[in-house]
Amino acid sequence: MTQPHFWWQTGVIYQIYPRSFLDSNGDGVGDLPGIASKLDYLRWLGVDAIWLSPIYPSPMADFGYDITNYSDVHPLFGTLEDLDALLQQAHQRDLKLILDFVPNHTSDEHPWFQQARQSRTNEKRDWYIWRDPAPDGGPPNNWSSRFGGSAWQFDEQTEQYYLHVYDVKQPDLNWRNQEVRQTMFDVMRFWLDRGVDGFRVDALEVLLKDEQFRDNPVNPLWKPGDPFYTRLLEHYVVDQPGMHDIMQEMRALTESYSQRVLIGELYLPLERLMPYYGEQLDEIHLPFNFQFVTMPTWEASTIRQAVEGYEAALPQEAWPNWVLGNHDRTRIATRVGREQARLTQMLLLTLRGTPTCYYGDELGMQDVPLPRALMHDPVGKNHPEYSRDPVRSPMQWDGSANAGFCPAGVRPWLPVASDYQTFNVAAEQHDPRSFLMLTRALLDVRRSHSTLTLGSYQSVEQESATCFVYQRQYADQRCLVALNFSAHDQVVTLPEQGQGHVLLSTHGDCEGLIPLSEVHLRGNEGLLIEVEASSLPG
Ligand code: GLC
């Protein structure tokens, strides 16, 4: 029998930031053996795949997103053998392993760039993007780096500028060069041959740049306080013509292996995001849907709009996905508070599509503020208010020193949250009402109800502006999700006559059978209700 759905459609992805998960060798930095030792936890939690942020050799200017060798493991994290062992142990537990693939740029310390900068005629020169200075000697155009300042860096030796959309230590590769493409495709094969289950592809929207290097237009909506680089619209840097041919090639390569997935990091508005599925669904399996991490307001009505807009925009048969947080964005429990974060966890795990969970969010972990002097993130060094260090703090395993992330007496690379004694895996495992047990219960219900993995999605109209209600339906099974995004009690009305069985409340107390005509929700409560078969029309 052929499998009707792939694992990346029914499964749940868990993102691990390897530096911060578990330090097994006492150097204050997480590593691969540390991750391997927690696979049973992940299985217990109930996720299906792990995505690792980069584990490759790197001078760590951007914490592994600046790579010096695409086919090896940084000694901080372990060895290639450790990676193979992790892969094998994950597979033994029926967990998939997804790696981060960073095709847009290398480290400036990568041997390719070292060669390229030797002379204008070096055979690797065209692997990167070089331009002559403007007539006044300044940068070739007005493009900004996403990490601050100009996107161009002058190279004294060869008297040209090179392009870096991110840090000055992350020169952009020239994807118009065929050798670059083939070399990067070989990198993908290297890992796929080893058995990895797919890639989360970094910074995809900027892979190609305007061939004429035209100036970017000024952003009329920019105001002081907004990130510097958003002063200009990235018109000639983002989503350029030619991208889809590359995506198709990447996909064809991936399809030549069985059951692998491509997930794309694409910060794009919906109308520009959807084409990345490919006209024939032959590009990215899951272009990340970042609506929940970029929404300026967090209210029932805006959330509903986001969901409906996304559902309506999806090409036929394209598989949806949802993200609440990642290593670049404020944690959900900080953004919306812990009470609403519970509700939001229910939202993430009951919407139609593949959810990606960020490590620690299952505990209700919050951002850990830190003084500028302790910041590592290159963004934070320039602009402390945008530092991503706070969202990358060590995983909180237990109430012992350093939250069990690294041995007592060792200084973790980033400070541990001050409330770790309350919010940690060990403590929460013993509290049936904890954030962790809610997440686990949601994952459990999701796994055992095809309605939640495969069912259709439909919003249910509400009078109350603070409630978001929807139903999921699969064959003759139906689930209702009712979420109250206010601190006050609310009543929602459902067009059903019969009764429903409350599978889960975010408040941790299950209420059994309830009448569906009028459902009472406490402040910040979410209910997941299975509709009784006899309540279904016809
Ligand atoms: C992506 C990564 C981010 C990194 C950047 C440059 O946005 O998620 O962490 O800094 O790419 O590689």
Coordinates of C-alpha atoms and ligand atoms in Angstrom, one line a residue:
M1 CA 0.0 0.0 0.0
T2 CA 1.4 3.4 -0.8
Q3 CA 1.7 5.9 2.0
P4 CA -0.9 8.6 1.6
H5 CA 1.0 11.2 3.6
F6 CA 4.6 11.8 4.3
W7 CA 6.2 12.1 7.7
W8 CA 6.9 15.8 7.2
Q9 CA 3.1 16.3 6.7
T10 CA 1.8 14.4 9.7
G11 CA 4.8 14.9 12.0
V12 CA 5.9 17.7 14.3
I13 CA 9.3 19.3 13.9
Y14 CA 11.4 20.4 16.9
Q15 CA 14.2 23.0 16.4
I16 CA 17.3 22.5 18.4
Y17 CA 19.9 25.3 18.8
P18 CA 22.9 22.9 19.4
R19 CA 25.0 25.4 21.4
S20 CA 22.2 25.6 23.9
F21 CA 20.6 22.2 24.3
L22 CA 23.0 20.1 26.4
D23 CA 26.7 20.3 27.1
S24 CA 28.0 16.8 27.6
N25 CA 31.7 17.7 27.9
G26 CA 31.7 20.6 30.3
D27 CA 32.9 23.4 28.0
G28 CA 29.7 25.5 28.5
V29 CA 28.5 24.9 24.9
G30 CA 26.0 22.2 23.9
D31 CA 27.1 19.4 21.6
L32 CA 25.9 16.4 19.5
P33 CA 26.4 13.8 22.2
G34 CA 24.4 16.0 24.5
I35 CA 21.6 16.0 21.9
A36 CA 21.9 12.2 21.5
S37 CA 21.4 11.8 25.3
K38 CA 18.1 13.6 25.1
L39 CA 16.5 11.7 22.2
D40 CA 14.4 9.7 24.7
Y41 CA 13.1 13.0 26.1
L42 CA 12.1 14.1 22.6
R43 CA 10.4 10.8 22.0
W44 CA 8.6 11.1 25.3
L45 CA 7.5 14.6 24.4
G46 CA 6.1 13.3 21.2
V47 CA 7.8 15.2 18.4
D48 CA 8.8 13.4 15.1
A49 CA 11.7 15.3 13.7
I50 CA 14.5 17.4 14.9
W51 CA 16.1 20.3 13.0
L52 CA 19.6 21.3 14.1
S53 CA 20.8 24.8 13.6
P54 CA 24.3 24.6 12.0
I55 CA 26.9 22.2 13.4
Y56 CA 29.6 22.8 10.8
P57 CA 33.1 24.2 11.3
S58 CA 32.9 27.9 11.7
P59 CA 34.7 30.8 13.4
M60 CA 31.3 31.5 15.0
A61 CA 31.0 35.1 13.9
D62 CA 27.3 34.3 13.4
F63 CA 27.2 31.2 15.6
G64 CA 27.6 28.6 12.8
Y65 CA 25.8 30.4 10.1
D66 CA 29.3 31.4 8.9
I67 CA 30.7 28.1 7.6
T68 CA 34.3 27.2 6.7
N69 CA 33.6 23.6 5.7
Y70 CA 30.2 22.3 4.7
S71 CA 31.0 18.7 5.0
D72 CA 32.3 18.4 8.6
V73 CA 31.3 19.0 12.2
H74 CA 32.7 21.8 14.4
P75 CA 34.9 20.2 17.2
L76 CA 32.8 22.2 19.7
F77 CA 29.8 20.1 18.7
G78 CA 31.7 16.8 18.2
T79 CA 32.8 14.8 15.2
L80 CA 31.3 13.5 12.0
E81 CA 31.1 10.2 13.8
D82 CA 29.1 11.8 16.5
L83 CA 26.7 13.1 13.9
D84 CA 26.4 9.6 12.3
A85 CA 25.7 8.2 15.7
L86 CA 23.1 10.8 16.4
L87 CA 21.5 10.1 13.1
Q88 CA 21.4 6.4 13.8
Q89 CA 20.1 6.7 17.3
A90 CA 17.4 9.2 16.1
H91 CA 16.3 6.8 13.4
Q92 CA 16.2 3.9 15.9
R93 CA 13.7 5.9 17.8
D94 CA 11.8 6.8 14.6
L95 CA 12.9 10.4 14.8
K96 CA 14.0 12.2 11.7
L97 CA 17.0 14.5 11.6
I98 CA 17.0 17.7 9.5
L99 CA 20.1 19.8 9.1
D100 CA 20.5 23.5 8.5
F101 CA 21.8 24.2 5.0
V102 CA 23.3 27.7 4.5
P103 CA 23.8 28.2 0.8
N104 CA 23.7 32.0 0.6
H105 CA 27.0 32.8 2.2
T106 CA 30.2 31.2 3.6
S107 CA 32.5 32.5 6.3
D108 CA 35.2 34.9 5.1
E109 CA 37.6 32.3 6.5
H110 CA 36.3 29.6 4.2
P111 CA 39.2 28.5 1.9
W112 CA 37.0 29.4 -1.1
F113 CA 36.8 33.1 0.0
Q114 CA 40.5 33.1 1.1
Q115 CA 41.3 32.1 -2.5
A116 CA 38.8 34.4 -4.1
R117 CA 40.2 37.5 -2.4
Q118 CA 43.8 36.7 -3.5
S119 CA 43.4 38.3 -6.9
R120 CA 40.8 39.5 -9.4
T121 CA 41.8 36.6 -11.6
N122 CA 41.7 33.8 -9.1
E123 CA 39.6 30.9 -10.2
K124 CA 37.4 31.3 -7.1
R125 CA 36.9 35.0 -7.6
D126 CA 33.6 34.7 -9.3
W127 CA 32.3 32.4 -6.6
Y128 CA 31.6 35.6 -4.6
I129 CA 30.1 38.9 -5.6
W130 CA 32.7 41.6 -6.3
R131 CA 32.1 45.1 -7.6
D132 CA 34.2 48.1 -8.3
P133 CA 33.9 51.1 -6.0
A134 CA 31.5 53.9 -7.0
P135 CA 33.1 56.9 -8.7
D136 CA 33.6 58.5 -5.3
G137 CA 35.4 55.4 -3.9
G138 CA 32.4 54.4 -1.8
P139 CA 30.3 51.2 -2.0
P140 CA 29.0 50.2 -5.4
N141 CA 25.3 50.8 -4.4
N142 CA 23.1 51.6 -1.4
W143 CA 22.3 48.1 -0.3
S144 CA 22.3 47.6 3.5
S145 CA 23.5 44.6 5.5
R146 CA 20.8 43.0 7.6
F147 CA 23.2 43.2 10.5
G148 CA 23.8 46.9 10.1
G149 CA 25.8 49.3 7.9
S150 CA 26.5 48.8 4.2
A151 CA 26.2 45.4 2.6
W152 CA 29.6 46.1 0.9
Q153 CA 33.1 45.6 2.3
F154 CA 36.1 47.1 0.6
D155 CA 39.0 44.6 0.1
E156 CA 42.3 46.4 0.2
Q157 CA 44.3 43.9 -1.7
T158 CA 42.2 43.7 -4.8
E159 CA 40.5 47.1 -4.5
Q160 CA 37.0 45.9 -5.0
Y161 CA 34.0 45.5 -2.7
Y162 CA 32.5 42.2 -1.8
L163 CA 28.8 41.8 -0.9
H164 CA 27.6 40.6 2.5
V165 CA 23.9 40.7 3.1
Y166 CA 24.6 39.6 6.6
D167 CA 27.7 40.0 8.7
V168 CA 30.9 41.4 7.2
K169 CA 32.4 37.9 7.9
Q170 CA 29.6 36.3 5.8
P171 CA 30.4 37.0 2.1
D172 CA 27.6 36.1 -0.2
L173 CA 28.2 33.3 -2.7
N174 CA 27.5 34.0 -6.3
W175 CA 24.6 31.7 -7.2
R176 CA 24.8 32.8 -10.9
N177 CA 28.0 30.9 -11.1
Q178 CA 27.4 27.3 -12.2
E179 CA 30.3 25.9 -10.2
V180 CA 28.9 27.4 -7.0
R181 CA 25.6 25.7 -7.7
Q182 CA 27.0 22.3 -8.5
T183 CA 29.3 22.5 -5.4
M184 CA 26.5 23.4 -3.1
F185 CA 24.3 20.6 -4.6
D186 CA 27.2 18.2 -3.9
V187 CA 27.1 19.4 -0.3
M188 CA 23.4 18.4 -0.2
R189 CA 24.2 15.0 -1.6
F190 CA 27.0 14.5 0.9
W191 CA 24.5 14.8 3.8
L192 CA 21.6 13.0 2.1
D193 CA 23.9 10.1 1.3
R194 CA 24.7 9.9 5.0
G195 CA 21.0 9.6 5.7
V196 CA 19.9 13.0 6.9
D197 CA 16.2 13.4 6.3
G198 CA 16.3 16.9 4.8
F199 CA 17.3 20.5 5.2
R200 CA 16.0 23.7 6.6
V201 CA 17.5 26.0 3.9
D202 CA 18.8 29.3 5.4
A203 CA 18.1 32.8 4.0
L204 CA 16.6 31.6 0.8
E205 CA 14.9 34.8 -0.2
V206 CA 18.2 36.5 -0.8
L207 CA 20.0 33.8 -2.8
L208 CA 20.1 35.7 -6.0
K209 CA 20.7 39.4 -6.4
D210 CA 19.7 41.9 -9.1
E211 CA 22.1 41.4 -12.1
Q212 CA 22.4 45.1 -12.5
F213 CA 22.9 45.9 -8.8
R214 CA 20.4 48.7 -8.9
D215 CA 20.0 50.9 -5.8
N216 CA 17.2 49.8 -3.5
P217 CA 14.3 52.2 -3.1
V218 CA 13.7 54.0 0.2
N219 CA 11.1 52.5 2.5
P220 CA 8.4 55.2 3.0
L221 CA 7.2 53.5 6.1
W222 CA 10.5 53.4 7.9
K223 CA 10.7 55.2 11.2
P224 CA 13.5 55.8 13.7
G225 CA 13.8 52.8 15.9
D226 CA 13.1 50.3 13.1
P227 CA 16.0 48.1 12.1
F228 CA 18.5 50.1 10.1
Y229 CA 18.4 47.8 7.1
T230 CA 14.6 48.2 6.7
R231 CA 15.2 51.9 5.8
L232 CA 15.4 50.6 2.3
L233 CA 13.1 48.2 0.7
E234 CA 15.1 45.1 -0.3
H235 CA 13.7 45.3 -3.8
Y236 CA 16.8 44.2 -5.7
V237 CA 18.1 41.7 -3.1
V238 CA 15.0 39.6 -2.3
D239 CA 13.1 37.1 -4.4
Q240 CA 14.8 37.8 -7.7
P241 CA 13.9 36.3 -11.1
G242 CA 15.7 33.0 -11.5
M243 CA 15.0 31.7 -8.0
H244 CA 12.5 29.1 -9.1
D245 CA 14.9 27.3 -11.5
I246 CA 17.3 26.9 -8.6
M247 CA 14.5 25.7 -6.3
Q248 CA 13.4 23.1 -8.9
E249 CA 16.9 21.8 -9.1
M250 CA 17.2 21.6 -5.4
R251 CA 13.9 19.7 -5.2
A252 CA 14.8 17.3 -8.0
L253 CA 18.0 16.5 -6.2
T254 CA 16.1 15.9 -3.0
E255 CA 13.5 13.8 -4.7
S256 CA 16.2 11.5 -6.0
Y257 CA 16.4 10.3 -2.4
S258 CA 13.3 8.9 -0.7
Q259 CA 11.3 10.6 2.0
R260 CA 13.4 13.7 2.4
V261 CA 12.2 17.3 3.0
L262 CA 13.1 20.8 2.0
I263 CA 12.0 23.5 4.4
G264 CA 12.7 27.1 3.3
E265 CA 13.5 30.1 5.4
L266 CA 11.7 32.7 3.5
Y267 CA 10.6 36.0 5.1
L268 CA 8.2 37.0 2.4
P269 CA 4.6 38.2 2.2
L270 CA 2.1 35.4 1.3
E271 CA 1.8 36.3 -2.4
R272 CA 5.5 35.9 -2.8
L273 CA 5.9 33.0 -0.5
M274 CA 3.4 30.7 -2.2
P275 CA 5.2 30.4 -5.5
Y276 CA 8.0 28.7 -3.6
Y277 CA 5.9 25.6 -3.4
G278 CA 6.4 25.5 -7.2
E279 CA 3.8 25.6 -9.9
Q280 CA 3.9 21.8 -10.0
L281 CA 4.6 21.6 -6.3
D282 CA 8.1 20.9 -7.4
E283 CA 10.1 23.3 -5.3
I284 CA 10.2 23.7 -1.5
H285 CA 8.0 21.2 0.4
L286 CA 7.5 23.6 3.3
P287 CA 8.2 27.3 2.8
F288 CA 8.2 28.5 6.4
N289 CA 5.1 30.3 7.3
F290 CA 6.3 33.1 9.6
Q291 CA 3.0 34.9 10.0
F292 CA 2.9 34.2 13.7
V293 CA 6.4 35.4 14.3
T294 CA 6.0 38.6 12.3
M295 CA 2.5 39.7 13.2
P296 CA 2.5 43.2 14.8
T297 CA -0.6 42.5 17.0
W298 CA -1.6 39.4 18.7
E299 CA -5.4 39.3 18.9
A300 CA -8.1 36.7 18.0
S301 CA -9.1 38.7 15.0
T302 CA -5.6 39.2 13.5
I303 CA -4.8 35.6 14.2
R304 CA -7.9 34.4 12.5
Q305 CA -7.2 36.7 9.5
A306 CA -3.7 35.3 9.3
V307 CA -5.0 31.7 9.3
E308 CA -7.7 32.3 6.8
G309 CA -5.5 34.4 4.5
Y310 CA -2.9 31.6 4.5
E311 CA -5.5 28.8 3.9
A312 CA -7.0 30.8 1.0
A313 CA -3.6 31.6 -0.5
L314 CA -2.2 28.0 -0.4
P315 CA -2.0 26.4 -3.8
Q316 CA -4.0 23.3 -4.2
E317 CA -2.4 20.3 -2.5
A318 CA 0.3 22.4 -1.0
W319 CA 1.0 21.4 2.6
P320 CA 0.7 24.2 5.2
N321 CA 3.0 24.8 8.1
W322 CA 3.1 27.0 11.2
V323 CA 5.9 28.5 13.3
L324 CA 5.7 30.3 16.7
G325 CA 9.3 30.9 17.4
N326 CA 12.9 30.3 16.3
H327 CA 16.5 31.3 17.2
D328 CA 16.1 34.7 15.6
R329 CA 12.8 35.9 17.2
T330 CA 11.5 36.8 20.7
R331 CA 10.1 33.7 22.4
I332 CA 6.4 33.3 22.3
A333 CA 6.0 33.2 26.1
T334 CA 7.8 36.6 26.2
R335 CA 5.8 38.1 23.4
V336 CA 2.3 37.1 24.7
G337 CA 3.0 36.1 28.3
R338 CA 2.9 32.6 29.8
E339 CA -0.9 32.4 30.1
Q340 CA -1.5 33.1 26.5
A341 CA 1.4 31.1 25.4
R342 CA -0.5 28.0 26.6
L343 CA -3.3 28.9 24.3
T344 CA -0.9 29.6 21.5
Q345 CA 0.6 26.2 22.0
M346 CA -2.9 24.7 21.4
L347 CA -3.3 26.9 18.3
L348 CA 0.1 25.8 16.9
L349 CA -0.6 22.1 17.5
T350 CA -4.2 22.0 16.2
L351 CA -4.1 24.1 13.0
R352 CA -3.8 22.4 9.7
G353 CA -0.2 21.8 8.7
T354 CA 3.2 20.9 10.1
P355 CA 4.1 22.7 13.3
T356 CA 7.7 23.6 14.1
C357 CA 8.4 24.0 17.9
Y358 CA 11.4 25.9 19.1
Y359 CA 13.4 24.1 21.9
G360 CA 12.3 25.2 25.4
D361 CA 9.0 26.7 24.2
E362 CA 7.4 23.5 25.5
L363 CA 8.4 24.6 29.0
G364 CA 7.2 28.1 28.6
M365 CA 10.8 29.3 28.5
Q366 CA 11.1 33.1 28.1
D367 CA 13.8 35.4 26.7
V368 CA 16.8 35.9 29.1
P369 CA 17.9 39.5 29.0
L370 CA 21.6 40.1 29.3
P371 CA 23.9 43.1 29.5
R372 CA 25.6 44.3 26.4
A373 CA 29.0 43.2 27.7
L374 CA 27.8 39.6 27.7
M375 CA 26.3 39.6 24.2
H376 CA 27.7 37.3 21.5
D377 CA 25.3 37.9 18.7
P378 CA 26.8 40.1 16.0
V379 CA 23.4 41.8 15.7
G380 CA 23.3 42.5 19.4
K381 CA 26.8 43.9 19.4
N382 CA 25.7 46.6 17.0
H383 CA 22.2 47.0 18.2
P384 CA 21.6 45.5 21.7
E385 CA 17.9 45.9 21.4
Y386 CA 17.8 43.5 18.5
S387 CA 20.2 40.9 20.1
R388 CA 19.1 37.3 19.5
D389 CA 21.1 36.0 22.5
P390 CA 18.1 36.3 24.8
V391 CA 16.2 33.7 22.8
R392 CA 19.1 31.3 22.7
S393 CA 19.6 30.7 26.4
P394 CA 20.4 27.2 27.7
M395 CA 17.7 24.6 27.8
Q396 CA 16.3 24.1 31.3
W397 CA 16.5 20.5 32.2
D398 CA 16.3 20.5 36.0
G399 CA 16.6 22.5 39.2
S400 CA 20.3 21.9 39.7
A401 CA 23.1 24.3 38.9
N402 CA 23.0 25.7 35.4
A403 CA 19.6 24.1 35.0
G404 CA 21.4 20.8 34.2
F405 CA 22.6 22.3 30.9
C406 CA 26.2 22.0 31.9
P407 CA 28.0 20.8 35.0
A408 CA 28.1 22.9 38.1
G409 CA 31.1 25.2 38.2
V410 CA 31.1 25.6 34.4
R411 CA 30.0 28.9 32.9
P412 CA 27.4 28.3 30.2
W413 CA 28.0 30.3 27.0
L414 CA 24.9 32.3 27.7
P415 CA 23.3 32.9 31.1
V416 CA 20.5 30.5 32.3
A417 CA 17.1 32.0 33.0
S418 CA 16.6 33.2 36.6
D419 CA 13.3 31.3 36.9
Y420 CA 14.8 27.9 35.8
Q421 CA 14.0 26.3 39.2
T422 CA 10.3 26.5 38.3
F423 CA 10.5 26.1 34.6
N424 CA 12.5 23.0 33.8
V425 CA 11.8 19.6 32.4
A426 CA 12.2 17.7 35.7
A427 CA 9.9 19.9 37.7
E428 CA 7.3 20.2 35.0
Q429 CA 7.2 16.4 34.4
H430 CA 5.9 16.1 37.9
D431 CA 3.2 18.8 37.6
P432 CA 0.2 17.6 35.5
R433 CA -0.8 21.3 34.9
S434 CA 2.6 22.4 33.7
F435 CA 3.3 23.9 30.3
L436 CA 5.3 20.8 29.4
M437 CA 2.5 18.4 30.3
L438 CA 0.1 20.5 28.3
T439 CA 2.4 20.4 25.3
R440 CA 2.9 16.7 25.6
A441 CA -0.9 16.1 25.9
L442 CA -1.5 18.2 22.8
L443 CA 1.1 16.2 20.9
D444 CA -0.4 13.0 22.1
V445 CA -4.0 14.0 21.1
R446 CA -2.6 15.3 17.8
R447 CA -1.0 12.0 17.1
S448 CA -4.0 9.9 17.9
H449 CA -6.5 12.0 16.0
S450 CA -6.2 12.0 12.2
T451 CA -8.7 14.9 12.3
L452 CA -5.9 17.1 13.7
T453 CA -3.1 15.9 11.3
L454 CA -5.1 15.4 8.1
G455 CA -8.5 17.1 8.6
S456 CA -9.7 20.1 6.7
Y457 CA -9.8 23.5 8.4
Q458 CA -12.8 25.8 8.7
S459 CA -13.3 28.9 10.9
V460 CA -16.4 29.2 13.0
E461 CA -18.0 32.7 13.1
Q462 CA -18.1 34.2 16.6
E463 CA -19.7 37.2 18.1
S464 CA -17.0 37.6 20.7
A465 CA -14.1 39.5 19.2
T466 CA -11.6 37.9 21.5
C467 CA -12.3 34.3 20.7
F468 CA -11.0 32.3 17.7
V469 CA -12.9 29.1 17.0
Y470 CA -12.3 26.6 14.2
Q471 CA -13.1 23.1 13.3
R472 CA -11.1 20.3 11.8
Q473 CA -12.8 17.6 10.0
Y474 CA -11.7 14.3 8.6
A475 CA -14.2 11.8 7.1
D476 CA -16.9 11.7 9.8
Q477 CA -14.7 12.9 12.6
R478 CA -14.7 16.4 13.8
C479 CA -12.8 18.5 16.3
L480 CA -13.5 22.0 17.5
V481 CA -10.9 24.3 18.9
A482 CA -12.1 27.3 20.9
L483 CA -9.5 29.8 22.0
N484 CA -10.2 32.8 24.3
F485 CA -7.6 35.4 23.8
S486 CA -8.9 37.6 26.6
A487 CA -8.3 37.5 30.4
H488 CA -12.1 37.3 30.9
D489 CA -14.6 34.6 30.7
Q490 CA -16.3 34.3 27.4
V491 CA -19.1 32.2 25.9
V492 CA -18.8 30.9 22.4
T493 CA -21.7 29.6 20.4
L494 CA -21.2 26.7 18.1
P495 CA -23.7 25.8 15.4
E496 CA -24.0 22.2 16.8
Q497 CA -26.9 20.8 18.6
G498 CA -25.4 17.8 20.3
Q499 CA -22.6 17.3 22.8
G500 CA -18.8 17.3 22.5
H501 CA -16.1 15.6 24.5
V502 CA -13.5 18.0 25.8
L503 CA -10.2 16.3 25.0
L504 CA -8.1 19.0 26.5
S505 CA -8.3 22.4 28.2
T506 CA -5.2 24.6 28.4
H507 CA -6.1 25.0 32.1
G508 CA -5.3 21.4 32.6
D509 CA -8.7 20.2 33.8
C510 CA -10.7 18.1 31.4
E511 CA -14.4 18.5 31.6
G512 CA -15.8 15.5 29.8
L513 CA -19.0 15.9 27.9
I514 CA -20.4 19.4 27.3
P515 CA -23.3 20.8 25.3
L516 CA -22.0 22.4 22.1
S517 CA -24.6 25.2 21.7
E518 CA -22.9 27.3 24.3
V519 CA -19.3 26.8 25.4
H520 CA -17.9 28.6 28.4
L521 CA -14.3 29.6 28.2
R522 CA -12.3 31.0 31.2
G523 CA -9.8 33.8 30.7
N524 CA -7.0 32.7 28.3
E525 CA -8.5 29.3 28.0
G526 CA -8.4 27.0 25.0
L527 CA -10.6 23.9 24.6
L528 CA -10.1 21.1 22.2
I529 CA -13.4 19.3 21.7
E530 CA -14.2 16.2 19.8
V531 CA -17.7 16.4 18.4
E532 CA -19.8 13.3 19.2
A533 CA -20.6 11.4 16.1
S534 CA -24.4 11.7 16.8
S535 CA -24.0 15.5 16.7
L536 CA -22.9 15.5 13.1
P537 CA -25.5 16.5 10.6
G538 CA -26.9 13.9 8.3
Ligands
GLC1 C1 19.1 33.2 9.0 C2 19.3 32.5 10.3 C3 20.0 33.5 11.2 C4 21.3 33.9 10.5 C5 21.1 34.4 9.1 C6 22.4 34.5 8.3 O1 18.2 34.2 9.0 O2 18.1 32.1 10.9 O3 20.2 33.1 12.5 O4 22.0 34.9 11.3 O5 20.3 33.6 8.4 O6 22.8 33.2 8.1

